PDB file of C-alpha atoms in Angstrom:
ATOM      1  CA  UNK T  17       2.527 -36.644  31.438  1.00 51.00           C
ATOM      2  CA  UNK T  18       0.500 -34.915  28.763  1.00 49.00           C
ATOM      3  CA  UNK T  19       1.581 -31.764  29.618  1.00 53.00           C
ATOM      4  CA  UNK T  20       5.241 -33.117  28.556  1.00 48.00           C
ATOM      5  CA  UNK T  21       4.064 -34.728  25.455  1.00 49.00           C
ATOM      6  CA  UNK T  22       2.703 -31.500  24.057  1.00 48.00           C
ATOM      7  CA  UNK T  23       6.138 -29.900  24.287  1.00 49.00           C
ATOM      8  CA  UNK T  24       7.169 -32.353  23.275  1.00 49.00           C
ATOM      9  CA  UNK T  25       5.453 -32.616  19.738  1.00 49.00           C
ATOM     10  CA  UNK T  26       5.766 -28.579  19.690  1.00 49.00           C
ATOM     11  CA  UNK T  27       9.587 -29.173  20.028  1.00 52.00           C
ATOM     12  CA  UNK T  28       9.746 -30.692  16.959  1.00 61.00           C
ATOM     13  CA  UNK T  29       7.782 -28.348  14.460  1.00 69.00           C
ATOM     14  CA  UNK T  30       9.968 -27.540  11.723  1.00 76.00           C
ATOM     15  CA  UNK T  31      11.262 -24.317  11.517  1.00 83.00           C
ATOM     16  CA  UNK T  32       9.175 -22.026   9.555  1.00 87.00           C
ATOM     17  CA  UNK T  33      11.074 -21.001   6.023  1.00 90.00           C
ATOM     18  CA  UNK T  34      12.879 -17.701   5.999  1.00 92.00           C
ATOM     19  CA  UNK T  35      10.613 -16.192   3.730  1.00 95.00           C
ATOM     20  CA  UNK T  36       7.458 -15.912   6.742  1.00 95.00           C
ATOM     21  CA  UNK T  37       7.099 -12.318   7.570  1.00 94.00           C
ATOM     22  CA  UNK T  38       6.501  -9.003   6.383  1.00 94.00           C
ATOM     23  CA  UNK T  39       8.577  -7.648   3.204  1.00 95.00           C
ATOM     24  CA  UNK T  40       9.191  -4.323   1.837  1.00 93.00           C
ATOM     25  CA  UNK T  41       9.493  -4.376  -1.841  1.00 94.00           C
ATOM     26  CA  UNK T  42      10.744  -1.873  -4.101  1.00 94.00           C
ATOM     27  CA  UNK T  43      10.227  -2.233  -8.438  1.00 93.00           C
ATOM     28  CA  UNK T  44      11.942  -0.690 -10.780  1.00 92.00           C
ATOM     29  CA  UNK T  45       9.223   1.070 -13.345  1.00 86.00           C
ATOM     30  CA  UNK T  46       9.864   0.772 -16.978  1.00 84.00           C
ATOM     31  CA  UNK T  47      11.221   4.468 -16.651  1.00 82.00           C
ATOM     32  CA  UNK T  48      13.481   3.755 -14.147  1.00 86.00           C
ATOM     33  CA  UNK T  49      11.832   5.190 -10.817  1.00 82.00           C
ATOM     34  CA  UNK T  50      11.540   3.317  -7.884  1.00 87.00           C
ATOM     35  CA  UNK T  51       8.276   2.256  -6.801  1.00 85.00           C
ATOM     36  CA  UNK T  52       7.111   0.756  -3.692  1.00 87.00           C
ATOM     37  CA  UNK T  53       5.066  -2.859  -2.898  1.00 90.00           C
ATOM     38  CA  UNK T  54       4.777  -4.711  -0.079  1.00 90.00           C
ATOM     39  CA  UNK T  55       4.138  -8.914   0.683  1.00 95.00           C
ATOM     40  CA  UNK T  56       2.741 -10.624   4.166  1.00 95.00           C
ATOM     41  CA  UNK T  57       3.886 -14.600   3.831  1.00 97.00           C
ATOM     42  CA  UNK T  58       2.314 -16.842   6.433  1.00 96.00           C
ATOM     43  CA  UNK T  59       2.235 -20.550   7.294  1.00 96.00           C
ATOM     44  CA  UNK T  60      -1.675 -21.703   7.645  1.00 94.00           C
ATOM     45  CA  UNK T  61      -1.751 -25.209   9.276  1.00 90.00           C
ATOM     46  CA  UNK T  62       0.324 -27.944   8.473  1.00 87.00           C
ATOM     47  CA  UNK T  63       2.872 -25.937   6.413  1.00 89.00           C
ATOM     48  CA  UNK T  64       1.016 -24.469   3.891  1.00 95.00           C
ATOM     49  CA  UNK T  65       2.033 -20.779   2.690  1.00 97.00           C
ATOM     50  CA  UNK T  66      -0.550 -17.989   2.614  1.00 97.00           C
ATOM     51  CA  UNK T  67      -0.418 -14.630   2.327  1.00 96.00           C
ATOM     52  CA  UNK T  68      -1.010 -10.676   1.186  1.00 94.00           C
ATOM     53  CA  UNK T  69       0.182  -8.643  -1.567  1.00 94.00           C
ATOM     54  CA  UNK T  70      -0.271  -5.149  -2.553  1.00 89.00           C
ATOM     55  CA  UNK T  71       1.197  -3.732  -5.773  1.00 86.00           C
ATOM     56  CA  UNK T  72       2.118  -0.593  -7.127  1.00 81.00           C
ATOM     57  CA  UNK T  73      -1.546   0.192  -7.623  1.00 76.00           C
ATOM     58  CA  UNK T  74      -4.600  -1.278  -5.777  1.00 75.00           C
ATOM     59  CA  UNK T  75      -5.708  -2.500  -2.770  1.00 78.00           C
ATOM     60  CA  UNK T  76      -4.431  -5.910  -0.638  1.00 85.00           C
ATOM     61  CA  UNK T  77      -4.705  -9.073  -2.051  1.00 89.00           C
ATOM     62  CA  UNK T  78      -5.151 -12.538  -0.160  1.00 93.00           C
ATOM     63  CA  UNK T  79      -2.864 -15.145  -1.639  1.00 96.00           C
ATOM     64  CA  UNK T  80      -4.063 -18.456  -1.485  1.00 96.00           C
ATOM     65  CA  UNK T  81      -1.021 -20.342  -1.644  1.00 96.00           C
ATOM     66  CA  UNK T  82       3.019 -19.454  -2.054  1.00 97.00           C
ATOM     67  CA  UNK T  83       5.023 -22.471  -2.996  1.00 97.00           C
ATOM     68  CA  UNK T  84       9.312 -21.983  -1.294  1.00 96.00           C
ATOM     69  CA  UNK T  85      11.326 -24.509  -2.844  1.00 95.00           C
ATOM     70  CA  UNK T  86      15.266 -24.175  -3.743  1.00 93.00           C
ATOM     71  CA  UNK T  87      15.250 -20.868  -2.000  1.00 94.00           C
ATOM     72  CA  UNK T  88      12.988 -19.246  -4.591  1.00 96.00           C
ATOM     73  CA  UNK T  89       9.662 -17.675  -3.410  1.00 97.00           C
ATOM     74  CA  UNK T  90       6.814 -17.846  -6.156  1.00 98.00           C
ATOM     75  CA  UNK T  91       2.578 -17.418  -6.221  1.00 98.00           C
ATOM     76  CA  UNK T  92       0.137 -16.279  -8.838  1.00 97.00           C
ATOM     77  CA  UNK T  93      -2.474 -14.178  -8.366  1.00 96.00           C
ATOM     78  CA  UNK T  94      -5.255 -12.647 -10.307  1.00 94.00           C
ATOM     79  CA  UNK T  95      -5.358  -9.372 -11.980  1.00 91.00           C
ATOM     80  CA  UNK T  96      -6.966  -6.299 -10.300  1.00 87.00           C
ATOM     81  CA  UNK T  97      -6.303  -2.761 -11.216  1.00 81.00           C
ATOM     82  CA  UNK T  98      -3.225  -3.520 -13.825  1.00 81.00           C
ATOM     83  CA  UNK T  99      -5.271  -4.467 -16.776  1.00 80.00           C
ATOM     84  CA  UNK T 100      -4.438  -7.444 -19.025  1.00 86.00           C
ATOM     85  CA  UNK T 101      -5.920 -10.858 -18.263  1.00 89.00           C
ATOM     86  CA  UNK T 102      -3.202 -13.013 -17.251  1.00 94.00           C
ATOM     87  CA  UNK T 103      -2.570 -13.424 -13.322  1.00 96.00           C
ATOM     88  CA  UNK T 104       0.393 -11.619 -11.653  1.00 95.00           C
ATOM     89  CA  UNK T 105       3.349 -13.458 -11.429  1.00 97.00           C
ATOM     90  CA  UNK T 106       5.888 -13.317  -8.661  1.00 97.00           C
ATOM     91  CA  UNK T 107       9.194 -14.944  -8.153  1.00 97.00           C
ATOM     92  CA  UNK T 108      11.921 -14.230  -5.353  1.00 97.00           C
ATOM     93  CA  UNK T 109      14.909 -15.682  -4.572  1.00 96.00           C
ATOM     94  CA  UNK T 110      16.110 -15.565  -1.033  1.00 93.00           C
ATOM     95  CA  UNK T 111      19.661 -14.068  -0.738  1.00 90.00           C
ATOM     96  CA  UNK T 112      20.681 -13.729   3.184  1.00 88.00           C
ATOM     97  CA  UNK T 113      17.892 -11.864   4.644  1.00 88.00           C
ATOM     98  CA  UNK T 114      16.695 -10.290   1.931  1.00 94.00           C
ATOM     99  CA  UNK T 115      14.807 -10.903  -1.647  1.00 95.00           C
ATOM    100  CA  UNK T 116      15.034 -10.280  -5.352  1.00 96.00           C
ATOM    101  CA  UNK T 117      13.479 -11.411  -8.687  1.00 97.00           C
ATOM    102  CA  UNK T 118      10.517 -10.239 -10.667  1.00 97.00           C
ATOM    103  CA  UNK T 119       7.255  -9.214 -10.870  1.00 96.00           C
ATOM    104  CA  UNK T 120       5.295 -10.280 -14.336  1.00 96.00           C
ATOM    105  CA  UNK T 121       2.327  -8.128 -14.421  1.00 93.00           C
ATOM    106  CA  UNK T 122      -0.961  -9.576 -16.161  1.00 93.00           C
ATOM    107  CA  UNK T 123       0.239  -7.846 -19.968  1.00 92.00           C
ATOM    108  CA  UNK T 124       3.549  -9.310 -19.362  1.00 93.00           C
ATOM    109  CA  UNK T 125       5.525  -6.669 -18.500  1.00 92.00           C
ATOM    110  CA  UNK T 126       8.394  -7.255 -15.891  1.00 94.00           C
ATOM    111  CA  UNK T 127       9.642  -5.480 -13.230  1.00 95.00           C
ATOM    112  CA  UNK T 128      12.636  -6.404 -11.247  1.00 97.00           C
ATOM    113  CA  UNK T 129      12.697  -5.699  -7.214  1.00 97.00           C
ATOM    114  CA  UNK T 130      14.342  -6.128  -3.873  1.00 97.00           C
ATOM    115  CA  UNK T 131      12.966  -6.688  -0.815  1.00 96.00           C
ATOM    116  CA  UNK T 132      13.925  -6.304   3.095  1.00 95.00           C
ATOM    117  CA  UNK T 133      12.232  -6.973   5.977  1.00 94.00           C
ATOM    118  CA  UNK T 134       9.871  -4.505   7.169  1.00 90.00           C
ATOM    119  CA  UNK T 135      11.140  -2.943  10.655  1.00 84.00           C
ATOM    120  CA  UNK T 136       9.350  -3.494  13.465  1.00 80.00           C
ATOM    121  CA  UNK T 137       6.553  -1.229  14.724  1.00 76.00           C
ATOM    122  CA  UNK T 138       7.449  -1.387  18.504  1.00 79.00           C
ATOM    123  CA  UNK T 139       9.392   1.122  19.196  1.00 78.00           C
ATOM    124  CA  UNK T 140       9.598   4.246  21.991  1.00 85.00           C
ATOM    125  CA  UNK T 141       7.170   7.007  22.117  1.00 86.00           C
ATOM    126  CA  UNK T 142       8.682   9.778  19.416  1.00 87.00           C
ATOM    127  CA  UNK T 143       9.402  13.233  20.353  1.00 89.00           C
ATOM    128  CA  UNK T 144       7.141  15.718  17.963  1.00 92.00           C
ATOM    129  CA  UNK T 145       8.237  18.550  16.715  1.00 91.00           C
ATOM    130  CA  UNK T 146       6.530  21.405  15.275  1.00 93.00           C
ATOM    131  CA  UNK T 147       4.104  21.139  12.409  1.00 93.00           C
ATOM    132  CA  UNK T 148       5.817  21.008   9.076  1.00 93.00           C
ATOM    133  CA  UNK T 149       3.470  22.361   6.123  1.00 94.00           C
ATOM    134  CA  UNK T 150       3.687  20.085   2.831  1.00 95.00           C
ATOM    135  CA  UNK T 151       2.223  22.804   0.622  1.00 95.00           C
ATOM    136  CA  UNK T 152       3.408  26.423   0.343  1.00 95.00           C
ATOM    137  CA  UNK T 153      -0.126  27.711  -1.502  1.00 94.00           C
ATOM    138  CA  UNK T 154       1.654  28.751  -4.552  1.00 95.00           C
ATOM    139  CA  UNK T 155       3.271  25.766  -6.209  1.00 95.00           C
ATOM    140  CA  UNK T 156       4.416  22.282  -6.256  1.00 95.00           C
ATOM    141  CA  UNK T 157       7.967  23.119  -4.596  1.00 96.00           C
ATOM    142  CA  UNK T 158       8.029  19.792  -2.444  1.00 96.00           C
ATOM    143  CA  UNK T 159       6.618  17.677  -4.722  1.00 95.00           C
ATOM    144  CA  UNK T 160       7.304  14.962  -7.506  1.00 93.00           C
ATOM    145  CA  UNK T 161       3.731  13.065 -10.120  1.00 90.00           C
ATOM    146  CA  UNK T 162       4.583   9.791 -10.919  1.00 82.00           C
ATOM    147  CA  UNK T 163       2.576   7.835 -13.229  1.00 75.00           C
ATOM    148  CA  UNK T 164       0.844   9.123 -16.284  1.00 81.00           C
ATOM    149  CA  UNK T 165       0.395  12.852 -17.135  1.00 90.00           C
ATOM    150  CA  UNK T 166       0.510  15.688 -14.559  1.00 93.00           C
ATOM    151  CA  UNK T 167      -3.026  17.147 -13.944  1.00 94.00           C
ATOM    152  CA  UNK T 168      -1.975  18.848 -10.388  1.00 95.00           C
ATOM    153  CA  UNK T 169      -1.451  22.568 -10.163  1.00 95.00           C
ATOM    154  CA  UNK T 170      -1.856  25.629  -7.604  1.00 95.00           C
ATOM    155  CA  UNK T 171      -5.076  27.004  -8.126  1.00 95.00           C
ATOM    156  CA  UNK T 172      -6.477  29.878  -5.371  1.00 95.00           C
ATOM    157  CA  UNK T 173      -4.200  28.402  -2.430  1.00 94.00           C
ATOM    158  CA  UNK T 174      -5.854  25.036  -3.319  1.00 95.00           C
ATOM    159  CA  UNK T 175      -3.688  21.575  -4.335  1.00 93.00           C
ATOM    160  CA  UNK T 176      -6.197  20.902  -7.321  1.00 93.00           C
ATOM    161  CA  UNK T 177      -6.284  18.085  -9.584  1.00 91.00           C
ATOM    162  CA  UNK T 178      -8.090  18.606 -13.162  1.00 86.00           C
ATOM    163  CA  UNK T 179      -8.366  14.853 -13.802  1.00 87.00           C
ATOM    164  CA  UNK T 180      -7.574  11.568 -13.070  1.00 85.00           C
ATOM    165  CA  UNK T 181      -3.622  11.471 -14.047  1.00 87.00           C
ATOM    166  CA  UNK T 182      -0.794  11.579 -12.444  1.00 88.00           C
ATOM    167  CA  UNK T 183      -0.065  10.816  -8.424  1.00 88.00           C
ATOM    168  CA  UNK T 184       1.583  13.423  -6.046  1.00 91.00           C
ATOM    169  CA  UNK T 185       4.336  12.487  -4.379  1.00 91.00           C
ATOM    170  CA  UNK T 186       6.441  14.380  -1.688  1.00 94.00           C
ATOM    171  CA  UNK T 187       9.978  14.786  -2.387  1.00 94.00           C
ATOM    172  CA  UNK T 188      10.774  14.207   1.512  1.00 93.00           C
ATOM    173  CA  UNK T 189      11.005  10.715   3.036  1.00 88.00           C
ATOM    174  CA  UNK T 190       9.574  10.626   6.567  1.00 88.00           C
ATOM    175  CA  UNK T 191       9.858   8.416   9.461  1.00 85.00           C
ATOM    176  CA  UNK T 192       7.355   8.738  12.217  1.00 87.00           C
ATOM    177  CA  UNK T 193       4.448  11.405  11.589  1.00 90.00           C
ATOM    178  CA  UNK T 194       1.508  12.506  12.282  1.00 92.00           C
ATOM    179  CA  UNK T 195      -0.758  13.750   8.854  1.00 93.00           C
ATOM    180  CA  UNK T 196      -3.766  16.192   8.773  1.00 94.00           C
ATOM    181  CA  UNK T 197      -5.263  16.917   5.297  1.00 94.00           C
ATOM    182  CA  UNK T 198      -8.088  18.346   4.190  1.00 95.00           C
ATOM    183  CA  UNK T 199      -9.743  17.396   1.134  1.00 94.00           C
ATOM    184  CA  UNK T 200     -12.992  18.676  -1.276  1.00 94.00           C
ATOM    185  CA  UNK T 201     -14.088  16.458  -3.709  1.00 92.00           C
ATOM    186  CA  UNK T 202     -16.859  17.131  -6.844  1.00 90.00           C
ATOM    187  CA  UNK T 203     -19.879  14.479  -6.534  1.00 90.00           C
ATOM    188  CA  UNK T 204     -18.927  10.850  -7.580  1.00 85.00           C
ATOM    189  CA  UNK T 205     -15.045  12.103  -7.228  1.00 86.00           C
ATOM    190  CA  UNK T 206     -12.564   9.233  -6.174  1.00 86.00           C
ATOM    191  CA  UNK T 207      -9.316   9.416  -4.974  1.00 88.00           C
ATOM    192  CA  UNK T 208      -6.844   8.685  -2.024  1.00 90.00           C
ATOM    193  CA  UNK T 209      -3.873   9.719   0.243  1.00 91.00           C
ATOM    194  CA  UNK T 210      -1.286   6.709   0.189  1.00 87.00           C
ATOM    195  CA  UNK T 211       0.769   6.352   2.974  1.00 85.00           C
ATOM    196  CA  UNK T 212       4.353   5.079   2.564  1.00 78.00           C
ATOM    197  CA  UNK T 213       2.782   3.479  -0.827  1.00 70.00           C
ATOM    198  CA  UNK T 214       1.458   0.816   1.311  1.00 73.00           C
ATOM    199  CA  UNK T 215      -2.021   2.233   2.657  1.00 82.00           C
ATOM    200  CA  UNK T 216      -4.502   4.394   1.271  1.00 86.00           C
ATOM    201  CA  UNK T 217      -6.744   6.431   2.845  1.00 90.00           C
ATOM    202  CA  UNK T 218      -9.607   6.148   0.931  1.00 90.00           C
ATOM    203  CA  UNK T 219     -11.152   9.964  -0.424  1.00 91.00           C
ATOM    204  CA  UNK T 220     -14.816   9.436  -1.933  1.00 87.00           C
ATOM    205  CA  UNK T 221     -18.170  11.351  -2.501  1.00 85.00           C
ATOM    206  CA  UNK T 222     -19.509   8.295  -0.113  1.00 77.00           C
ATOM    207  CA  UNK T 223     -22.453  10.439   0.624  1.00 68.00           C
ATOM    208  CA  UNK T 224     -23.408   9.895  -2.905  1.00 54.00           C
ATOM    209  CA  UNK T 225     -21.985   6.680  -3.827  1.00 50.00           C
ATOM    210  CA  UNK T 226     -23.140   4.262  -1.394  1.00 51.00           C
ATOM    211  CA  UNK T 227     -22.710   0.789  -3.430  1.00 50.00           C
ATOM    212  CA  UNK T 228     -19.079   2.463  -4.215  1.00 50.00           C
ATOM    213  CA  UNK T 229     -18.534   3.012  -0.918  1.00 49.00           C
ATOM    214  CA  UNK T 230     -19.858  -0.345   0.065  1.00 54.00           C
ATOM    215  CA  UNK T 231     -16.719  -1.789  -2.207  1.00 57.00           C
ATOM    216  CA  UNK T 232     -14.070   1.181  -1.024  1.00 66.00           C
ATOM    217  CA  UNK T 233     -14.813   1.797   2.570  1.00 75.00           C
ATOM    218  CA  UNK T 234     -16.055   5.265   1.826  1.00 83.00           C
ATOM    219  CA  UNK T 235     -14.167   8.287   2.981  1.00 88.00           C
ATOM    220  CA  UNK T 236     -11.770   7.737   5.317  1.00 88.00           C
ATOM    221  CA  UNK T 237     -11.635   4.053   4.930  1.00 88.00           C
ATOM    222  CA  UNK T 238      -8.261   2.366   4.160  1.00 86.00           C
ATOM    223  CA  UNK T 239      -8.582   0.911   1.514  1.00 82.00           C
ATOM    224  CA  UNK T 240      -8.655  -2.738   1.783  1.00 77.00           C
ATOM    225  CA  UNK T 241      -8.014  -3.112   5.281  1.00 79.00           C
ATOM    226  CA  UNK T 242     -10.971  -0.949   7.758  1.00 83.00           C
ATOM    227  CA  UNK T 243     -14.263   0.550   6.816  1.00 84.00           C
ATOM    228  CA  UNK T 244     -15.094   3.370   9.046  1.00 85.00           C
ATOM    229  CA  UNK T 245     -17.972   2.532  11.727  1.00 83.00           C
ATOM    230  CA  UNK T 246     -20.276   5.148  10.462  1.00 82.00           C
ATOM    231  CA  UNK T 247     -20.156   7.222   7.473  1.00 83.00           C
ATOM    232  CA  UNK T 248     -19.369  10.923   8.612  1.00 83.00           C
ATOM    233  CA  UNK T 249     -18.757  12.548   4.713  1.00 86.00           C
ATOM    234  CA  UNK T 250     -20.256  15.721   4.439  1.00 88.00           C
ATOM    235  CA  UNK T 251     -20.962  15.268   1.181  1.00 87.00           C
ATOM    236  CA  UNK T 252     -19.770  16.794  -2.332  1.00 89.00           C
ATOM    237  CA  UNK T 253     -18.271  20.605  -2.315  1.00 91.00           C
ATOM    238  CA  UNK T 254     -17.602  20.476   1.378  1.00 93.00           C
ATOM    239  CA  UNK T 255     -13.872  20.233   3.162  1.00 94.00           C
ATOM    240  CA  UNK T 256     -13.463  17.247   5.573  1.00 91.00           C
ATOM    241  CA  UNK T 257     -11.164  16.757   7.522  1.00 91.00           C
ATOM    242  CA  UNK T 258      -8.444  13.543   7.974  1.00 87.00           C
TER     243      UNK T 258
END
C-alpha cells in the first residue's frame, strides 16, 4: 500500500516548465558579431527555479532564483567582470523550443539573443582523424580578435600577445576534438583558452600567484567549474603543456 501511494503522489507532480534545461545562447554585440553565452535552469524543491549563467566574459554564475510566468523567462543577477553597478538583467520569451529577448548588462547596454537547446553529450565514440595544426608559425591565417584592440602577432614561430586586448578566435567551427596547446606565460601573467565560449581553461603564473590561484583554479583549472588536484605549473618563462 505505500509503495502505491508514492506513485501515486509522484504521478501527479506538475510538469516541469519548458524552460528547465541547458540553453545555448548567442548575443548580438553592439558591432554586430555574434557572441556566445550559455544558461542551466533548474527546479530546486517545491518548484522553485535555480540556475547558472555565464556571459560573454567571466566565469559561471549561480542564480538564485528565475521567475517563468506568461511564457517569459526573467532573473537578475549581480555584476562580475562587465563593469557598471547595476545587476544583469535577463528576459526570454519562450517561442516553440527555443528562446529570445535581451540581455541588459549592468551600464545598461542591451543585447538581443536566441537560444536553443544544447545537444546532448551522449553520443558514439568519434572516429579521429589526423592532427590538424591551428597555427602555421608565420601569421594569423586561421584566425579572427574580437573584443578590444588586436595585441596578437607572429613573433619567432611563437602566437604572442603584447598585452591584455583583444581575444583570438579561430575562424573554423569544430565539432568533436581533441586540443593540445602549449603555453609560456611572464610572472603574474593571466589568461585562458575558451572552449566553445563556454569553458575556459584557466592559463596563470599559479606558481607565483597563489591567493590568485586560490580564486582562478590556477593553471589548468576551468575556470569556475574544477580546480586541479595539485598544482603542476612550472612556473614563469617555462612551456607547459595542456
Amino acid at each position: 500500500m505505500t509503495a502505491l501511494a508514492v506513485s501515486s503522489l509522484a504521478a501527479q507532480e506538475p510538469a516541469p516548465p519548458p524552460v528547465v534545461g541547458t540553453w545555448d545562447l548567442t548575443l548580438t554585440a553592439r558591432d554586430g558579431r555574434p557572441r556566445p553565452s550559455w544558461l542551466e535552469v533548474h527546479v530546486s524543491g517545491n518548484g522553485v527555479l535555480v540556475g547558472r549563467f555565464v556571459g560573454v566574459v567571466g566565469s559561471v554564475r549561480p542564480i538564485s532564483r528565475l521567475t517563468y510566468a506568461n511564457d517569459t523567462l526573467r532573473f537578475a543577477i549581480p555584476p562580475q567582470w562587465e563593469g557598471g553597478a547595476a545587476d544583469l538583467q535577463f528576459a526570454g520569451v519562450v517561442t516553440g523550443d527555443g528562446l529570445g529577448g535581451t540581455i541588459t548588462d549592468p551600464n545598461g547596454t542591451p543585447y538581443p539573443f536566441t537560444a536553443v537547446r544544447a545537444p546532448a553529450l551522449r553520443r558514439a565514440t568519434p572516429t579521429w582523424a589526423a592532427p590538424l595544426p591551428l597555427f602555421n608559425g608565420k601569421d594569423l591565417t586561421g584566425w579572427h580578435t574580437v573584443g578590444g584592440t588586436n595585441q596578437w602577432s607572429a613573433v619567432n614561430g611563437v602566437l604572442t600577445n603584447a598585452k591584455g586586448g583583444a581575444n583570438l578566435v579561430t575562424d573554423a567551427l569544430y565539432t568533436d576534438f581533441k586540443l593540445h596547446v602549449e603555453v609560456r606565460y611572464p610572472p603574474r601573467g593571466n589568461s585562458g583558452v575558451y572552449l566553445r565560449g563556454r569553458h575556459e581553461v584557466q592559463v596563470e603564473d599559479s606558481v607565483v600567484t597563489n591567493a590568485d590561484a586560490e580564486a582562478t583554479g590556477g593553471l589548468g583549472a576551468i575556470y569556475g567549474f574544477l580546480i586541479p588536484n595539485q598544482n603542476a605549473a612550472k612556473g614563469a618563462g617555462k612551456w607547459e603543456m595542456l
